[in-house]
Structures are given as C-alpha cells and as structure tokens.
Amino acid sequence: MKSRCGWVKLTNPLYIAYHDQEWGQPLHDEQKLFELLCMETYQAGLSWETVLNKRQAFREAFHQYDLQRVATMTDSELESLMDNPAIIRNRAKIFATRANAQAFLAVQEQFGSFDSYLWSFVDFNVRNNQVKNYQEVPAKTDLSNLISKSLKKQGFKFVGPVCVYSFIQAAGLVNDHEISCVCNPARKTFM
C-alpha cells in the first residue's frame, strides 16, 4: 500500500485521486488556478471532502470556470444557483465566485497573469517544508497572511489567511506533503 499524507481519506476515491494527482503539484494554468481558488473559498467552514464531492456540479454551475463567463454572470443567474442542491448553496460564496472572477481578470490585466502574480510571492520557487506529520502544519503562515492581504486589496472575497494557506498548499507553492508520502516531489531530497 502507498504511503500517503495522513489527512487523506482512504475511503473516498475522489480524495485519493485529488491527493495523488493534484494536491501540492505546482500549478500554473490560469483556469485551474481559478477553479482551485474557488474550491478553497467554498470550503470555508466545511470539510474538503464535501467540496470535492460537489466539484463536478460546481464546474457545471460555473461554466467550467471560464473566467469571462463567470465574471459576467447576472445576479439572476447567481440567485438561481441557490436552488441547485448539487452545490453548496451559500449565497455569499456563490456571489463571491463572480467577484473573484472579476478580480482574477483584473490581476491578469495588471500583472500579465494571475500565475505570475501568485508565484511572485515565493520568488517562483516551491517552498519545501519538511513535514513529518500533517498535524504539525500550521493553519496559516506569514506568507498566507501576506497573500491574503494582497488578494483582498485586489477585490477577492473569502480569501482569509487560512483559506489562502490551503490554496497555496494545493497549488504547490509550498510542499506540505509528508516526507514519507509517495507523492512528495522532494522525498528523495529528505531521505
């Protein structure tokens, strides 16, 4: 059996696939970064498993996270999503998705890409943390506080430092895979 990070729910194939194929892998695709940021905002106050289980429904509700389409969704379109039991029906989070698409587009305009803006916070290099046990990992860091403040200035919603730390872990800016995890890209370095 593969050795994975201790937080992975081995009873859920979506969870395993997310951990093994996505989480902590350096991400540079604009649309995927937007989707991941949205997913992290949906998680606020909920379990990651809940968000993963509703991921496909969110993709359908938000036009596969096409930035232009999401940024121009009407209030009526967003309100209609409150009747969709397949997604998390939190009005503030639903409306934040549109606001975040608009902010994302503004960042692209200002910095050339969201990817460049985001990765500049780590000088375009993954920060490898030597995590022995996932319970050692902080909920937020100075880095996530810094990025959170910047995102809020740019107009993003639901991007507190805890949400942002989860986002930068997932997007691979920081490597918080446990040292023993088969998916840790720096595993050979630490062993």
PDB file of C-alpha atoms in Angstrom:
ATOM      1  CA  MET A   1       0.000   0.000   0.000  1.00  0.00           C
ATOM      2  CA  LYS A   2       1.217   3.507  -0.857  1.00  0.00           C
ATOM      3  CA  SER A   3       2.278   5.755   1.983  1.00  0.00           C
ATOM      4  CA  ARG A   4       0.215   8.948   1.688  1.00  0.00           C
ATOM      5  CA  CYS A   5      -0.203  12.049   3.805  1.00  0.00           C
ATOM      6  CA  GLY A   6      -2.134  11.274   6.968  1.00  0.00           C
ATOM      7  CA  TRP A   7      -5.015  13.621   6.134  1.00  0.00           C
ATOM      8  CA  VAL A   8      -6.112  11.645   3.053  1.00  0.00           C
ATOM      9  CA  LYS A   9      -9.471   9.885   3.455  1.00  0.00           C
ATOM     10  CA  LEU A  10      -8.685   6.467   2.031  1.00  0.00           C
ATOM     11  CA  THR A  11     -12.386   5.577   1.861  1.00  0.00           C
ATOM     12  CA  ASN A  12     -13.110   8.196  -0.814  1.00  0.00           C
ATOM     13  CA  PRO A  13     -11.646   7.614  -4.306  1.00  0.00           C
ATOM     14  CA  LEU A  14     -12.096  11.334  -5.147  1.00  0.00           C
ATOM     15  CA  TYR A  15      -9.996  12.249  -2.131  1.00  0.00           C
ATOM     16  CA  ILE A  16      -7.244   9.778  -3.053  1.00  0.00           C
ATOM     17  CA  ALA A  17      -7.175  10.918  -6.685  1.00  0.00           C
ATOM     18  CA  TYR A  18      -7.082  14.586  -5.636  1.00  0.00           C
ATOM     19  CA  HIS A  19      -4.156  13.953  -3.290  1.00  0.00           C
ATOM     20  CA  ASP A  20      -2.231  11.737  -5.696  1.00  0.00           C
ATOM     21  CA  GLN A  21      -2.776  13.699  -8.909  1.00  0.00           C
ATOM     22  CA  GLU A  22      -3.330  17.334  -7.942  1.00  0.00           C
ATOM     23  CA  TRP A  23      -2.601  18.447  -4.398  1.00  0.00           C
ATOM     24  CA  GLY A  24       0.796  20.029  -3.994  1.00  0.00           C
ATOM     25  CA  GLN A  25       1.698  19.807  -7.680  1.00  0.00           C
ATOM     26  CA  PRO A  26       2.987  23.183  -8.921  1.00  0.00           C
ATOM     27  CA  LEU A  27       0.043  24.668 -10.808  1.00  0.00           C
ATOM     28  CA  HIS A  28       0.399  27.384 -13.450  1.00  0.00           C
ATOM     29  CA  ASP A  29      -2.752  27.028 -15.580  1.00  0.00           C
ATOM     30  CA  GLU A  30      -4.918  30.134 -15.132  1.00  0.00           C
ATOM     31  CA  GLN A  31      -8.292  28.413 -15.343  1.00  0.00           C
ATOM     32  CA  LYS A  32      -7.226  25.636 -12.974  1.00  0.00           C
ATOM     33  CA  LEU A  33      -5.835  28.182 -10.512  1.00  0.00           C
ATOM     34  CA  PHE A  34      -9.185  29.971 -10.597  1.00  0.00           C
ATOM     35  CA  GLU A  35     -11.106  26.742 -10.033  1.00  0.00           C
ATOM     36  CA  LEU A  36      -8.840  25.757  -7.150  1.00  0.00           C
ATOM     37  CA  LEU A  37      -9.159  29.188  -5.537  1.00  0.00           C
ATOM     38  CA  CYS A  38     -12.944  28.930  -5.819  1.00  0.00           C
ATOM     39  CA  MET A  39     -12.946  25.467  -4.305  1.00  0.00           C
ATOM     40  CA  GLU A  40     -10.909  26.700  -1.359  1.00  0.00           C
ATOM     41  CA  THR A  41     -13.359  29.564  -0.804  1.00  0.00           C
ATOM     42  CA  TYR A  42     -16.284  27.120  -0.845  1.00  0.00           C
ATOM     43  CA  GLN A  43     -14.576  25.069   1.851  1.00  0.00           C
ATOM     44  CA  ALA A  44     -14.685  27.859   4.445  1.00  0.00           C
ATOM     45  CA  GLY A  45     -16.486  26.286   7.410  1.00  0.00           C
ATOM     46  CA  LEU A  46     -16.942  22.936   5.654  1.00  0.00           C
ATOM     47  CA  SER A  47     -14.931  19.787   5.029  1.00  0.00           C
ATOM     48  CA  TRP A  48     -12.725  19.394   1.969  1.00  0.00           C
ATOM     49  CA  GLU A  49     -14.498  16.129   1.250  1.00  0.00           C
ATOM     50  CA  THR A  50     -17.812  17.996   0.898  1.00  0.00           C
ATOM     51  CA  VAL A  51     -16.250  20.340  -1.650  1.00  0.00           C
ATOM     52  CA  LEU A  52     -14.624  17.511  -3.609  1.00  0.00           C
ATOM     53  CA  ASN A  53     -17.889  15.596  -3.737  1.00  0.00           C
ATOM     54  CA  LYS A  54     -19.615  18.656  -5.241  1.00  0.00           C
ATOM     55  CA  ARG A  55     -16.780  19.644  -7.568  1.00  0.00           C
ATOM     56  CA  GLN A  56     -18.351  18.449 -10.811  1.00  0.00           C
ATOM     57  CA  ALA A  57     -21.634  20.180 -10.003  1.00  0.00           C
ATOM     58  CA  PHE A  58     -19.744  23.414  -9.316  1.00  0.00           C
ATOM     59  CA  ARG A  59     -17.972  23.088 -12.664  1.00  0.00           C
ATOM     60  CA  GLU A  60     -21.331  22.788 -14.402  1.00  0.00           C
ATOM     61  CA  ALA A  61     -22.864  25.664 -12.420  1.00  0.00           C
ATOM     62  CA  PHE A  62     -19.918  27.969 -13.173  1.00  0.00           C
ATOM     63  CA  HIS A  63     -19.331  27.187 -16.868  1.00  0.00           C
ATOM     64  CA  GLN A  64     -16.253  25.009 -16.234  1.00  0.00           C
ATOM     65  CA  TYR A  65     -14.751  28.064 -14.508  1.00  0.00           C
ATOM     66  CA  ASP A  66     -14.468  30.035 -17.730  1.00  0.00           C
ATOM     67  CA  LEU A  67     -13.335  33.370 -16.290  1.00  0.00           C
ATOM     68  CA  GLN A  68     -15.128  35.615 -18.788  1.00  0.00           C
ATOM     69  CA  ARG A  69     -18.416  33.768 -18.423  1.00  0.00           C
ATOM     70  CA  VAL A  70     -18.275  33.646 -14.631  1.00  0.00           C
ATOM     71  CA  ALA A  71     -17.293  37.333 -14.406  1.00  0.00           C
ATOM     72  CA  THR A  72     -20.371  38.327 -16.403  1.00  0.00           C
ATOM     73  CA  MET A  73     -22.936  36.097 -14.695  1.00  0.00           C
ATOM     74  CA  THR A  74     -26.004  38.109 -13.736  1.00  0.00           C
ATOM     75  CA  ASP A  75     -27.478  38.396 -10.265  1.00  0.00           C
ATOM     76  CA  SER A  76     -30.427  36.368 -11.546  1.00  0.00           C
ATOM     77  CA  GLU A  77     -28.154  33.554 -12.749  1.00  0.00           C
ATOM     78  CA  LEU A  78     -26.357  33.501  -9.409  1.00  0.00           C
ATOM     79  CA  GLU A  79     -29.617  33.570  -7.447  1.00  0.00           C
ATOM     80  CA  SER A  80     -30.896  30.599  -9.459  1.00  0.00           C
ATOM     81  CA  LEU A  81     -27.936  28.564  -8.191  1.00  0.00           C
ATOM     82  CA  MET A  82     -29.444  28.784  -4.706  1.00  0.00           C
ATOM     83  CA  ASP A  83     -31.975  26.188  -5.931  1.00  0.00           C
ATOM     84  CA  ASN A  84     -29.253  23.742  -7.018  1.00  0.00           C
ATOM     85  CA  PRO A  85     -28.929  21.000  -4.362  1.00  0.00           C
ATOM     86  CA  ALA A  86     -25.807  19.598  -6.059  1.00  0.00           C
ATOM     87  CA  ILE A  87     -23.662  22.558  -4.931  1.00  0.00           C
ATOM     88  CA  ILE A  88     -23.025  24.310  -1.630  1.00  0.00           C
ATOM     89  CA  ARG A  89     -25.886  26.793  -1.517  1.00  0.00           C
ATOM     90  CA  ASN A  90     -24.263  29.645   0.322  1.00  0.00           C
ATOM     91  CA  ARG A  91     -25.326  32.917  -1.283  1.00  0.00           C
ATOM     92  CA  ALA A  92     -22.214  34.820  -0.192  1.00  0.00           C
ATOM     93  CA  LYS A  93     -19.905  32.136  -1.637  1.00  0.00           C
ATOM     94  CA  ILE A  94     -21.881  31.926  -4.872  1.00  0.00           C
ATOM     95  CA  PHE A  95     -21.711  35.690  -5.398  1.00  0.00           C
ATOM     96  CA  ALA A  96     -18.043  35.693  -4.332  1.00  0.00           C
ATOM     97  CA  THR A  97     -17.306  33.376  -7.265  1.00  0.00           C
ATOM     98  CA  ARG A  98     -18.313  36.127  -9.683  1.00  0.00           C
ATOM     99  CA  ALA A  99     -16.458  38.801  -7.701  1.00  0.00           C
ATOM    100  CA  ASN A 100     -13.358  36.599  -7.663  1.00  0.00           C
ATOM    101  CA  ALA A 101     -13.561  36.031 -11.418  1.00  0.00           C
ATOM    102  CA  GLN A 102     -13.671  39.796 -11.903  1.00  0.00           C
ATOM    103  CA  ALA A 103     -10.740  40.312  -9.527  1.00  0.00           C
ATOM    104  CA  PHE A 104      -8.821  37.480 -11.228  1.00  0.00           C
ATOM    105  CA  LEU A 105      -9.262  39.167 -14.616  1.00  0.00           C
ATOM    106  CA  ALA A 106      -8.104  42.492 -13.148  1.00  0.00           C
ATOM    107  CA  VAL A 107      -4.970  40.800 -11.748  1.00  0.00           C
ATOM    108  CA  GLN A 108      -4.291  39.262 -15.166  1.00  0.00           C
ATOM    109  CA  GLU A 109      -4.594  42.708 -16.717  1.00  0.00           C
ATOM    110  CA  GLN A 110      -2.299  44.317 -14.141  1.00  0.00           C
ATOM    111  CA  PHE A 111       0.358  41.584 -13.807  1.00  0.00           C
ATOM    112  CA  GLY A 112       0.167  39.774 -17.142  1.00  0.00           C
ATOM    113  CA  SER A 113      -1.200  36.629 -15.491  1.00  0.00           C
ATOM    114  CA  PHE A 114      -2.562  35.512 -12.165  1.00  0.00           C
ATOM    115  CA  ASP A 115       0.132  32.841 -12.212  1.00  0.00           C
ATOM    116  CA  SER A 116       2.921  35.456 -12.300  1.00  0.00           C
ATOM    117  CA  TYR A 117       1.256  37.486  -9.568  1.00  0.00           C
ATOM    118  CA  LEU A 118       0.773  34.473  -7.283  1.00  0.00           C
ATOM    119  CA  TRP A 119       4.120  32.774  -7.805  1.00  0.00           C
ATOM    120  CA  SER A 120       5.990  36.063  -7.291  1.00  0.00           C
ATOM    121  CA  PHE A 121       5.217  35.709  -3.573  1.00  0.00           C
ATOM    122  CA  VAL A 122       7.576  32.696  -3.460  1.00  0.00           C
ATOM    123  CA  ASP A 123      10.091  34.047  -6.000  1.00  0.00           C
ATOM    124  CA  PHE A 124       8.784  31.458  -8.489  1.00  0.00           C
ATOM    125  CA  ASN A 125      10.199  28.579  -6.415  1.00  0.00           C
ATOM    126  CA  VAL A 126       8.365  25.942  -4.415  1.00  0.00           C
ATOM    127  CA  ARG A 127       8.935  26.228  -0.681  1.00  0.00           C
ATOM    128  CA  ASN A 128       9.693  22.722   0.536  1.00  0.00           C
ATOM    129  CA  ASN A 129       8.611  22.123   4.102  1.00  0.00           C
ATOM    130  CA  GLN A 130       9.907  19.023   5.793  1.00  0.00           C
ATOM    131  CA  VAL A 131       6.586  17.816   7.159  1.00  0.00           C
ATOM    132  CA  LYS A 132       6.885  14.679   9.248  1.00  0.00           C
ATOM    133  CA  ASN A 133       3.239  14.657  10.304  1.00  0.00           C
ATOM    134  CA  TYR A 134       0.448  16.719   8.756  1.00  0.00           C
ATOM    135  CA  GLN A 135      -0.715  17.717  12.242  1.00  0.00           C
ATOM    136  CA  GLU A 136       2.466  19.829  12.517  1.00  0.00           C
ATOM    137  CA  VAL A 137       1.396  22.020   9.594  1.00  0.00           C
ATOM    138  CA  PRO A 138       0.076  25.428  10.647  1.00  0.00           C
ATOM    139  CA  ALA A 139      -3.348  26.624   9.511  1.00  0.00           C
ATOM    140  CA  LYS A 140      -1.814  29.902   8.319  1.00  0.00           C
ATOM    141  CA  THR A 141       1.624  31.426   7.934  1.00  0.00           C
ATOM    142  CA  ASP A 142       3.249  34.803   7.398  1.00  0.00           C
ATOM    143  CA  LEU A 143       3.201  34.001   3.683  1.00  0.00           C
ATOM    144  CA  SER A 144      -0.533  33.252   3.645  1.00  0.00           C
ATOM    145  CA  ASN A 145      -1.183  36.434   5.646  1.00  0.00           C
ATOM    146  CA  LEU A 146       0.758  38.438   3.063  1.00  0.00           C
ATOM    147  CA  ILE A 147      -1.003  36.869   0.077  1.00  0.00           C
ATOM    148  CA  SER A 148      -4.396  37.163   1.778  1.00  0.00           C
ATOM    149  CA  LYS A 149      -3.926  40.909   2.321  1.00  0.00           C
ATOM    150  CA  SER A 150      -2.859  41.365  -1.280  1.00  0.00           C
ATOM    151  CA  LEU A 151      -5.798  39.345  -2.655  1.00  0.00           C
ATOM    152  CA  LYS A 152      -8.238  41.337  -0.539  1.00  0.00           C
ATOM    153  CA  LYS A 153      -6.747  44.595  -1.881  1.00  0.00           C
ATOM    154  CA  GLN A 154      -7.320  43.218  -5.374  1.00  0.00           C
ATOM    155  CA  GLY A 155     -11.007  42.679  -4.539  1.00  0.00           C
ATOM    156  CA  PHE A 156     -11.095  38.936  -3.828  1.00  0.00           C
ATOM    157  CA  LYS A 157     -13.630  37.544  -1.338  1.00  0.00           C
ATOM    158  CA  PHE A 158     -13.361  34.634   1.152  1.00  0.00           C
ATOM    159  CA  VAL A 159      -9.569  34.741   1.000  1.00  0.00           C
ATOM    160  CA  GLY A 160      -8.527  34.850   4.627  1.00  0.00           C
ATOM    161  CA  PRO A 161      -5.065  33.571   5.569  1.00  0.00           C
ATOM    162  CA  VAL A 162      -6.306  30.037   6.409  1.00  0.00           C
ATOM    163  CA  CYS A 163      -8.081  29.705   3.056  1.00  0.00           C
ATOM    164  CA  VAL A 164      -5.038  31.114   1.280  1.00  0.00           C
ATOM    165  CA  TYR A 165      -2.677  28.701   3.002  1.00  0.00           C
ATOM    166  CA  SER A 166      -4.820  25.782   1.857  1.00  0.00           C
ATOM    167  CA  PHE A 167      -4.797  27.275  -1.640  1.00  0.00           C
ATOM    168  CA  ILE A 168      -1.017  27.683  -1.857  1.00  0.00           C
ATOM    169  CA  GLN A 169      -0.522  24.161  -0.491  1.00  0.00           C
ATOM    170  CA  ALA A 170      -2.896  22.754  -3.098  1.00  0.00           C
ATOM    171  CA  ALA A 171      -1.384  24.840  -5.916  1.00  0.00           C
ATOM    172  CA  GLY A 172       2.090  23.628  -4.990  1.00  0.00           C
ATOM    173  CA  LEU A 173       3.662  26.920  -3.924  1.00  0.00           C
ATOM    174  CA  VAL A 174       4.504  25.195  -0.668  1.00  0.00           C
ATOM    175  CA  ASN A 175       5.232  21.487  -0.490  1.00  0.00           C
ATOM    176  CA  ASP A 176       3.473  20.167   2.596  1.00  0.00           C
ATOM    177  CA  HIS A 177       3.378  16.516   1.573  1.00  0.00           C
ATOM    178  CA  GLU A 178       4.653  14.460   4.464  1.00  0.00           C
ATOM    179  CA  ILE A 179       8.257  13.362   3.955  1.00  0.00           C
ATOM    180  CA  SER A 180       7.150   9.718   3.811  1.00  0.00           C
ATOM    181  CA  CYS A 181       4.381  10.399   1.272  1.00  0.00           C
ATOM    182  CA  VAL A 182       4.871   8.757  -2.096  1.00  0.00           C
ATOM    183  CA  CYS A 183       3.631  11.986  -3.744  1.00  0.00           C
ATOM    184  CA  ASN A 184       6.216  14.232  -2.105  1.00  0.00           C
ATOM    185  CA  PRO A 185       8.271  15.595  -5.017  1.00  0.00           C
ATOM    186  CA  ALA A 186      11.152  16.379  -2.656  1.00  0.00           C
ATOM    187  CA  ARG A 187      11.068  12.944  -0.999  1.00  0.00           C
ATOM    188  CA  LYS A 188      14.473  11.884  -2.312  1.00  0.00           C
ATOM    189  CA  THR A 189      15.998  15.097  -1.006  1.00  0.00           C
ATOM    190  CA  PHE A 190      14.898  14.433   2.554  1.00  0.00           C
ATOM    191  CA  MET A 191      15.549  10.701   2.800  1.00  0.00           C
TER     192      MET A 191
END
